[in-house]
Coordinates of C-alpha atoms and ligand atoms in Angstrom, one line a residue:
M1 CA 32.6 149.8 133.1
F2 CA 34.9 150.0 129.8
N3 CA 36.9 146.6 129.4
T4 CA 33.9 144.3 128.3
R5 CA 35.8 143.1 125.3
I6 CA 36.8 139.7 124.2
K7 CA 39.8 139.1 122.4
I8 CA 39.8 138.8 119.2
K9 CA 42.1 135.4 119.6
D10 CA 38.6 133.8 121.4
V11 CA 35.9 134.9 119.2
L12 CA 37.8 132.9 116.2
A13 CA 38.0 130.1 118.5
T14 CA 34.8 130.3 119.0
T15 CA 31.2 129.4 116.3
P16 CA 28.4 131.3 115.8
Q17 CA 26.2 131.9 118.8
E18 CA 23.5 134.1 119.9
G19 CA 24.5 137.6 121.6
E20 CA 26.3 140.0 121.6
V21 CA 29.8 140.5 121.8
T22 CA 32.1 143.7 122.4
V23 CA 35.5 143.6 120.6
M24 CA 38.4 146.5 120.7
G25 CA 41.9 146.8 118.7
W26 CA 42.9 149.1 115.7
V27 CA 42.3 148.7 112.1
R28 CA 44.5 146.5 109.9
T29 CA 42.5 147.2 106.6
F30 CA 38.7 148.5 105.4
R31 CA 37.8 146.7 101.9
N32 CA 34.6 148.3 100.0
N33 CA 32.9 150.4 102.8
Q34 CA 32.2 146.5 104.3
F35 CA 34.5 144.9 106.0
V36 CA 37.9 145.6 108.4
A37 CA 40.2 143.9 109.3
L38 CA 40.6 143.9 113.0
N39 CA 43.2 143.1 114.7
D40 CA 44.0 143.3 119.1
G41 CA 47.3 141.8 119.2
S42 CA 46.6 138.3 120.7
T43 CA 46.7 136.4 117.1
N44 CA 47.9 137.9 113.8
A45 CA 44.9 136.4 112.4
N46 CA 42.4 139.8 111.7
L47 CA 38.7 139.6 112.9
Q48 CA 36.3 140.4 110.0
V49 CA 33.6 143.0 110.4
V50 CA 31.7 143.0 108.5
L51 CA 29.3 146.7 107.9
E52 CA 25.6 145.7 106.5
L53 CA 26.1 148.7 103.6
G54 CA 23.5 151.6 103.9
K55 CA 23.8 151.1 107.6
F56 CA 26.2 153.8 108.6
E57 CA 26.9 157.5 107.1
D58 CA 29.7 158.1 105.1
E59 CA 31.4 160.5 107.0
F60 CA 32.2 157.8 109.5
L61 CA 32.7 155.2 107.5
K62 CA 35.6 157.7 107.0
R63 CA 37.2 157.4 109.8
I64 CA 37.3 154.2 109.5
T65 CA 41.2 154.0 108.7
T66 CA 44.1 152.1 108.6
S67 CA 46.1 151.6 113.0
A68 CA 42.3 153.8 113.7
S69 CA 41.5 152.3 116.8
L70 CA 38.1 150.4 116.7
K71 CA 35.3 149.3 120.0
V72 CA 32.8 147.1 118.0
T73 CA 30.0 145.2 119.0
G74 CA 27.9 142.4 116.8
I75 CA 26.8 139.0 116.8
V76 CA 29.4 136.3 116.0
V77 CA 28.4 134.5 112.5
A78 CA 29.3 132.5 109.9
S79 CA 32.0 133.9 107.9
L80 CA 30.7 133.1 103.8
G81 CA 34.6 134.2 102.4
K82 CA 37.6 132.8 103.1
G83 CA 39.8 132.8 105.6
Q84 CA 37.7 132.4 108.9
A85 CA 35.6 130.0 110.2
V86 CA 33.5 133.4 111.8
E87 CA 33.0 136.7 111.4
L88 CA 31.4 139.7 113.1
K89 CA 28.1 141.5 111.7
A90 CA 28.2 144.8 113.3
L91 CA 25.4 146.9 114.9
N92 CA 27.3 149.5 117.0
V93 CA 30.7 150.7 115.8
E94 CA 32.6 153.3 117.7
V95 CA 36.2 155.3 117.2
L96 CA 38.5 155.6 120.0
G97 CA 40.9 156.9 118.2
D98 CA 41.3 158.4 114.9
S99 CA 44.2 157.7 112.7
D100 CA 45.4 159.5 109.5
P101 CA 45.7 157.9 106.8
E102 CA 48.1 160.9 105.0
K103 CA 50.7 161.0 108.3
Y104 CA 50.1 157.2 109.9
P105 CA 53.5 155.7 109.2
L106 CA 53.3 152.5 107.9
Q107 CA 51.7 151.8 104.9
P108 CA 49.3 148.2 104.2
K109 CA 52.3 146.4 103.0
K110 CA 55.2 144.7 103.0
H111 CA 57.7 147.0 104.6
S112 CA 61.7 145.6 105.3
L113 CA 62.6 145.8 109.2
E114 CA 65.3 148.1 108.8
F115 CA 62.9 150.3 107.8
L116 CA 60.5 149.5 111.3
R117 CA 63.6 149.3 113.0
E118 CA 63.5 153.4 112.7
K119 CA 59.5 152.7 113.5
A120 CA 59.6 150.7 116.3
H121 CA 57.8 152.7 118.7
L122 CA 54.3 151.0 116.4
R123 CA 56.4 147.8 114.9
F124 CA 54.6 145.5 117.5
R125 CA 51.3 146.7 115.3
T126 CA 52.8 144.3 112.5
N127 CA 52.2 140.5 111.7
T128 CA 55.9 139.5 112.1
F129 CA 56.4 141.9 115.3
G130 CA 52.7 140.2 116.2
S131 CA 54.5 136.7 116.4
V132 CA 57.9 138.0 116.8
F133 CA 57.0 139.0 120.3
R134 CA 54.1 136.6 121.4
I135 CA 57.1 133.9 120.9
R136 CA 58.8 136.5 122.9
H137 CA 57.1 136.7 125.8
S138 CA 56.2 132.4 126.0
L139 CA 59.6 131.9 126.1
A140 CA 60.4 133.7 129.0
F141 CA 57.1 132.3 131.0
A142 CA 59.0 129.1 129.7
V143 CA 61.7 130.0 131.6
H144 CA 60.3 130.5 134.2
Q145 CA 57.9 127.4 134.2
F146 CA 60.9 124.9 133.9
F147 CA 62.5 126.5 136.5
N148 CA 60.0 126.4 138.9
D149 CA 58.9 122.8 138.1
K150 CA 62.7 121.3 139.2
G151 CA 62.9 124.3 142.7
F152 CA 65.4 126.4 141.6
L153 CA 65.0 129.7 143.1
Y154 CA 64.8 133.0 141.6
L155 CA 67.5 135.3 142.0
H156 CA 66.9 138.9 141.6
T157 CA 70.6 140.1 141.4
P158 CA 71.6 143.9 141.6
I159 CA 71.9 146.0 138.3
I160 CA 74.5 148.4 139.6
T161 CA 77.0 146.8 141.3
A162 CA 81.2 147.2 141.5
S163 CA 82.0 144.1 140.4
D164 CA 83.1 143.3 137.3
A165 CA 82.7 139.4 136.2
E166 CA 84.1 138.9 133.8
G167 CA 87.1 141.0 134.2
A168 CA 87.4 142.8 131.2
G169 CA 86.0 146.5 131.1
E170 CA 83.4 146.6 128.6
T171 CA 81.2 148.1 131.4
F172 CA 78.4 152.0 131.6
H173 CA 80.0 153.4 134.5
V174 CA 76.7 154.7 137.0
S175 CA 78.0 158.0 138.7
T176 CA 76.3 160.6 139.7
L177 CA 79.3 163.2 139.7
S178 CA 79.7 165.6 137.6
M179 CA 80.5 165.3 134.6
D180 CA 81.9 168.9 134.1
K181 CA 83.7 168.9 136.8
P182 CA 84.6 165.5 139.1
P183 CA 85.4 165.8 142.0
R184 CA 89.4 165.2 142.2
S185 CA 92.3 163.5 144.4
E186 CA 95.8 164.6 144.9
D187 CA 96.5 162.5 141.6
G188 CA 94.2 164.1 139.5
S189 CA 92.3 160.7 138.8
I190 CA 88.7 161.0 139.4
N191 CA 87.7 160.5 143.0
Y192 CA 84.8 158.3 143.3
A193 CA 85.1 158.2 147.4
E194 CA 82.5 161.3 146.6
D195 CA 80.3 159.6 144.9
F196 CA 76.9 158.5 145.9
F197 CA 77.7 154.8 145.9
G198 CA 81.3 155.7 147.5
R199 CA 83.0 153.8 144.5
A200 CA 82.4 153.8 141.1
T201 CA 80.2 151.5 140.0
N202 CA 79.0 149.9 136.3
L203 CA 76.1 148.3 135.3
T204 CA 76.5 144.4 135.7
V205 CA 77.7 142.6 133.1
S206 CA 76.6 138.8 134.9
G207 CA 74.9 138.3 137.8
Q208 CA 77.0 135.0 137.9
L209 CA 78.9 136.0 140.8
E210 CA 76.3 136.9 143.5
G211 CA 74.3 133.8 141.8
E212 CA 76.8 131.6 143.0
L213 CA 76.8 133.5 146.9
G214 CA 73.0 131.7 146.2
A215 CA 73.6 128.3 145.1
T216 CA 75.8 128.4 148.3
A217 CA 73.0 128.4 150.4
F218 CA 69.0 127.7 148.8
G219 CA 71.4 124.4 146.0
D220 CA 70.1 125.7 143.0
I221 CA 69.1 129.7 141.4
Y222 CA 68.5 131.2 138.4
T223 CA 68.6 134.9 137.1
F224 CA 67.0 136.1 134.8
G225 CA 67.3 140.1 133.9
P226 CA 68.8 142.7 132.0
T227 CA 72.5 142.6 131.5
F228 CA 74.7 146.0 130.1
R229 CA 77.8 145.7 128.3
A230 CA 79.7 148.6 126.1
E231 CA 80.9 146.7 124.1
N232 CA 81.5 148.7 120.5
S233 CA 80.8 145.6 118.1
N234 CA 77.8 145.7 115.9
T235 CA 77.0 142.9 114.5
A236 CA 73.3 140.8 114.3
R237 CA 73.9 138.9 117.1
H238 CA 74.8 141.6 120.2
L239 CA 72.8 144.8 122.2
A240 CA 74.6 146.8 124.5
E241 CA 71.5 145.9 126.5
F242 CA 70.4 142.2 126.4
W243 CA 68.4 139.7 129.2
M244 CA 70.5 136.7 130.5
I245 CA 69.2 133.5 132.7
E246 CA 71.5 132.0 134.5
P247 CA 71.2 129.2 136.3
E248 CA 74.0 128.4 138.9
M249 CA 73.6 125.1 141.7
A250 CA 76.1 123.2 144.6
F251 CA 76.5 119.5 143.8
Y252 CA 77.1 120.3 139.6
D253 CA 80.1 118.7 137.7
I254 CA 80.4 120.6 134.0
E255 CA 78.7 117.2 132.6
D256 CA 75.2 117.9 134.5
N257 CA 76.0 121.8 133.9
A258 CA 75.3 120.7 130.0
N259 CA 72.6 118.2 130.7
L260 CA 70.5 121.2 132.3
A261 CA 71.8 123.0 129.3
E262 CA 70.7 121.1 126.7
E263 CA 67.0 119.8 128.6
F264 CA 66.7 123.9 129.2
I265 CA 66.6 125.0 125.3
K266 CA 65.1 121.8 124.4
Y267 CA 61.9 122.5 127.4
L268 CA 62.0 126.0 125.5
I269 CA 61.5 125.0 122.0
R270 CA 58.8 122.5 122.5
Y271 CA 56.9 125.2 124.9
V272 CA 56.9 127.9 122.4
M273 CA 56.0 125.0 119.4
E274 CA 53.3 124.1 121.4
K275 CA 51.8 127.3 122.8
N276 CA 52.5 129.7 119.8
A277 CA 52.3 127.1 116.6
D278 CA 50.1 129.7 114.5
D279 CA 53.0 132.4 115.1
L280 CA 56.2 130.1 114.2
E281 CA 53.8 128.4 111.2
F282 CA 53.6 132.8 110.3
L283 CA 57.4 132.8 110.2
R284 CA 57.8 130.2 109.5
T285 CA 56.6 131.4 105.6
R286 CA 58.1 134.7 106.4
L287 CA 61.0 132.7 106.4
L288 CA 60.6 130.9 102.8
D289 CA 59.8 134.2 101.2
E290 CA 62.6 135.6 102.2
E291 CA 64.7 133.1 101.5
K292 CA 63.8 132.5 97.7
Q293 CA 65.9 135.8 97.6
K294 CA 69.2 134.2 97.9
P295 CA 70.7 131.4 95.6
Q296 CA 69.6 128.2 96.8
A297 CA 73.4 126.8 98.1
E298 CA 72.2 129.4 100.6
R299 CA 68.8 128.5 101.4
S300 CA 68.3 126.5 104.1
E301 CA 67.5 122.6 103.4
L302 CA 65.7 123.3 106.7
D303 CA 62.1 125.1 107.4
L304 CA 61.8 127.0 110.7
L305 CA 59.6 124.1 111.6
Q306 CA 61.4 121.6 110.5
K307 CA 64.6 122.9 112.4
L308 CA 63.6 123.3 115.9
Q309 CA 61.9 120.0 115.8
F310 CA 65.5 118.2 115.0
V311 CA 67.1 120.5 117.2
V312 CA 64.4 119.0 120.0
D313 CA 64.7 115.0 118.6
N314 CA 68.6 114.7 118.2
K315 CA 70.7 114.6 121.5
F316 CA 73.2 117.9 121.1
E317 CA 77.0 116.9 120.0
R318 CA 79.5 116.9 123.1
I319 CA 83.3 117.7 122.0
T320 CA 86.5 119.1 123.7
Y321 CA 87.6 122.4 122.2
T322 CA 90.3 120.6 121.6
E323 CA 88.2 118.2 119.1
A324 CA 87.3 121.1 117.6
I325 CA 90.3 122.4 116.7
D326 CA 91.2 119.3 115.2
I327 CA 88.2 119.4 113.3
L328 CA 89.0 122.5 112.4
L329 CA 92.2 122.1 110.9
Q330 CA 91.2 118.9 109.1
S331 CA 88.7 120.6 107.0
S332 CA 88.8 121.0 103.2
H333 CA 87.5 124.4 104.5
Y334 CA 90.7 125.2 106.0
K335 CA 92.8 123.4 103.3
K336 CA 90.7 125.6 100.9
K337 CA 92.2 128.6 103.3
K338 CA 88.4 130.2 103.3
F339 CA 89.1 130.6 107.0
Q340 CA 89.9 134.3 107.6
Y341 CA 91.7 133.9 110.8
D342 CA 93.9 131.3 111.1
V343 CA 93.2 128.2 113.3
S344 CA 95.8 126.7 115.7
W345 CA 95.4 125.7 119.4
G346 CA 94.6 128.0 121.7
I347 CA 93.0 130.5 119.1
D348 CA 89.7 132.0 120.6
M349 CA 87.4 131.0 117.7
Q350 CA 86.0 133.1 115.8
S351 CA 82.1 133.3 114.9
E352 CA 83.1 131.1 111.4
H353 CA 85.1 128.9 113.3
E354 CA 81.8 128.4 115.0
R355 CA 79.8 128.5 112.4
Y356 CA 81.4 126.5 110.4
L357 CA 81.0 123.3 113.1
V358 CA 77.5 123.7 114.3
E359 CA 76.2 124.4 110.2
K360 CA 78.5 122.8 107.8
H361 CA 80.1 120.0 110.0
F362 CA 77.4 118.9 112.3
K363 CA 74.5 120.2 111.2
K364 CA 72.6 120.4 114.7
P365 CA 74.2 122.4 118.3
V366 CA 77.2 121.6 119.5
I367 CA 78.6 121.8 123.4
V368 CA 81.9 122.0 123.1
T369 CA 84.3 122.1 126.8
N370 CA 87.6 122.2 128.2
Y371 CA 88.9 125.2 126.2
P372 CA 92.3 126.9 127.3
A373 CA 91.8 128.8 130.3
A374 CA 94.3 131.5 128.7
I375 CA 91.0 132.3 127.0
K376 CA 88.5 131.7 129.6
S377 CA 87.5 133.7 133.4
F378 CA 89.2 133.5 136.5
Y379 CA 86.6 131.8 137.6
M380 CA 86.6 128.8 135.9
R381 CA 87.4 125.1 136.9
M382 CA 91.4 124.3 135.7
N383 CA 91.2 120.8 134.5
D384 CA 94.1 118.1 135.7
D385 CA 95.8 118.7 132.3
G386 CA 96.7 122.4 134.4
K387 CA 96.1 123.7 130.8
T388 CA 92.6 123.4 130.4
V389 CA 89.5 124.9 132.0
A390 CA 85.8 123.0 132.5
A391 CA 84.8 125.3 130.3
M392 CA 81.5 124.7 128.4
D393 CA 79.2 126.6 125.8
I394 CA 77.0 126.1 123.7
L395 CA 76.5 126.7 120.2
A396 CA 73.4 126.8 117.7
P397 CA 72.5 127.0 113.9
G398 CA 73.0 130.2 112.4
I399 CA 73.5 131.9 115.9
G400 CA 76.9 130.7 116.9
E401 CA 77.2 131.1 120.8
I402 CA 74.0 131.2 122.6
V403 CA 75.6 129.2 125.5
G404 CA 78.7 129.7 128.1
G405 CA 79.5 128.3 131.4
S406 CA 81.5 126.2 133.5
Q407 CA 82.4 123.8 136.2
R408 CA 83.4 126.7 139.1
E409 CA 87.0 126.5 140.5
E410 CA 85.5 125.7 144.1
R411 CA 89.5 125.1 145.0
L412 CA 90.3 128.7 147.2
D413 CA 94.2 128.4 146.6
K414 CA 94.1 127.7 142.6
L415 CA 91.0 130.4 142.6
E416 CA 93.3 133.0 144.4
S417 CA 96.4 132.5 142.4
R418 CA 94.4 132.5 138.7
M419 CA 93.0 135.1 139.7
N420 CA 96.4 136.7 141.0
E421 CA 97.5 135.7 137.8
M422 CA 95.2 137.0 136.2
G423 CA 95.4 140.2 137.9
I424 CA 92.3 140.5 139.3
P425 CA 91.8 141.8 142.9
T426 CA 91.1 139.5 145.7
E427 CA 90.4 142.2 148.2
E428 CA 88.1 143.6 146.2
L429 CA 85.9 139.8 145.9
W430 CA 87.0 139.1 149.0
W431 CA 83.1 138.2 149.5
Y432 CA 83.2 135.7 146.9
L433 CA 85.7 133.8 147.8
D434 CA 84.3 133.4 151.5
T435 CA 82.6 130.8 149.8
R436 CA 84.9 128.4 148.9
R437 CA 86.8 129.2 152.7
F438 CA 83.4 128.3 154.1
G439 CA 81.6 125.0 153.1
T440 CA 83.0 125.1 149.3
V441 CA 81.3 122.6 147.3
P442 CA 82.0 121.9 143.4
H443 CA 79.6 124.0 141.6
A444 CA 78.3 125.3 138.0
G445 CA 76.3 126.9 136.4
F446 CA 75.7 129.0 132.7
G447 CA 74.5 131.7 130.7
L448 CA 71.5 132.1 128.0
G449 CA 71.0 135.2 125.7
F450 CA 67.8 135.5 125.7
E451 CA 67.1 137.2 122.7
R452 CA 69.8 134.7 120.9
M453 CA 67.6 132.4 122.3
V454 CA 64.4 134.2 120.9
Q455 CA 66.3 134.9 117.6
F456 CA 66.6 130.6 117.1
V457 CA 63.3 129.9 117.7
T458 CA 61.6 133.0 115.6
G459 CA 64.3 132.4 113.1
M460 CA 64.6 136.0 113.4
G461 CA 68.4 137.3 111.6
N462 CA 69.1 140.2 113.5
I463 CA 69.2 140.9 117.3
R464 CA 67.6 144.5 116.7
D465 CA 64.2 142.6 116.3
V466 CA 64.1 140.6 119.0
I467 CA 64.0 143.0 122.0
A468 CA 61.2 145.6 121.8
F469 CA 63.9 148.4 122.1
P470 CA 66.9 147.5 121.1
R471 CA 70.1 149.7 122.5
T472 CA 73.0 149.7 120.3
P473 CA 76.4 151.6 119.8
K474 CA 74.4 155.2 118.8
N475 CA 71.4 153.6 118.6
A476 CA 69.0 155.0 122.1
E477 CA 65.7 155.9 120.8
F478 CA 62.3 155.0 121.7
Ligands
LIG1 P1 80.3 136.7 122.6 O1 81.4 135.1 122.0 O2 78.8 135.8 121.3 O3 80.8 138.1 122.4 P2 80.2 136.3 125.4 O4 81.5 134.8 125.0 O5 81.1 137.0 125.5 O6 79.8 135.6 124.0 P3 79.4 135.6 127.3 O7 80.1 136.7 128.7 O8 79.4 133.8 128.2 O9 79.2 135.7 126.1 O10 77.1 135.3 127.7 C1 76.5 134.3 128.1 C2 75.7 134.7 127.5 O11 74.9 135.9 126.6 C3 76.0 134.6 125.7 O12 76.5 133.0 125.6 C4 74.7 135.0 124.6 O13 74.3 134.0 124.5 C5 75.1 136.0 125.2 N1 75.4 137.4 125.1 C6 76.8 137.7 125.4 N2 76.5 139.4 124.6 C7 75.6 139.3 123.9 C8 75.3 140.9 124.1 N3 76.1 141.8 123.2 N4 74.1 140.9 122.9 C9 73.3 140.0 123.7 N5 73.5 138.4 123.8 C10 75.2 138.8 124.4
LIG2 MN1 80.8 138.9 124.0

């Protein structure tokens, strides 16, 4: 048996004791031929391993370099040094894998996030990414905990699909046809009848439509899986491959929907505050350092922990789209012509508008409802005014849109006429429309972008730094 190790996090939580323990991990630093800072990814805190002077050959000590992997057996003793209560007095040290310091790409110093993106295969070995990915893990776990506790069913919706939930392109095609010489129909178009599925297919942009099928049988379901959008937007908030959580609930109206979303977001934040206090503290300090580079006026009033606490403690603001537009039009920002894009009823708010609302005006998350039908998807429920739909977006400080959702149109005639208006083929979505034919019910749901949630909780400015191997335009390394 090889795996006799104790995780460093657990060793650091113990008190000096008799008996040997074994740890395994990677060297962060080695000082004075005596002190190894060993890390195994269970926490950012390194275990100080003390090698008694003269006990080990010089040739052997030379192999203890940054990122070399070690197996150490020793005794947990009280530490005389600062920064840790206990350390490991080494009895036996084995190098499992050498790491040539001339060639190892990361130096034991601070690297920029941009540089680390180029070294994404090794960046997990830094404190920042250690914290981010442990928090990401916690959040994923909390998602399941939250819905499981509420009796929601976890539905696995397909990754390959023939439908485009948004009804608007930007999908990645999935095909086994020859790219050089695809079979063609008489009119010259590609003949997908000869393709693997006998039709054109793509990677899913959302599991919502299938989610609605689940909700109209199980009541409450959620999905949590990867979604793909071939949108060529090179922003700090968009990925081509991202993870989305999509709860869908029968017997919910828009207000029930907003209540659930707010409760869910607060639950996720609380969960991480409780389980990942050390990692949050590390990121809080990291962010404060980063902010010191900025002019005073651009620094945030609250630090990361204060911000999270504030979100948990306060009710999200709830306004209609029409009210949001009024606030923008009344703002001095607008009057001084500081928005790049114009404001008027009917616009699809740009991120500068959303950020003004949450960061400058309300200074907290805002739930905006009842958007103009013309800028929203076909499945959203038409309000009595005949102009707006029961849509709901949640906007978060620093992120912008974090949730998009709606009450769904459950009335078959209204849904069909809306689809016809928007050019969505009703024949292709016959299975979706069947839910409205057979026992239709009021229902609602939303999509939370998982990476945007991780960004919000960790304070990371770029979405590329909260997913292990980001997929963005012109970038699919690793
Ligand atoms: P945006 O306007 O920011 O592009 P959207 O309106 O396209 O968002 P929805 O289609 O409502 O977003 O998707 C639901 C949620 O998925 C969004 O609220 C957001 O959190 C997340 N999301 C959408 N597109 C992306 C993307 N390209 N990368 C990461 N997350 C995304
Ligand atoms: Mn989008």
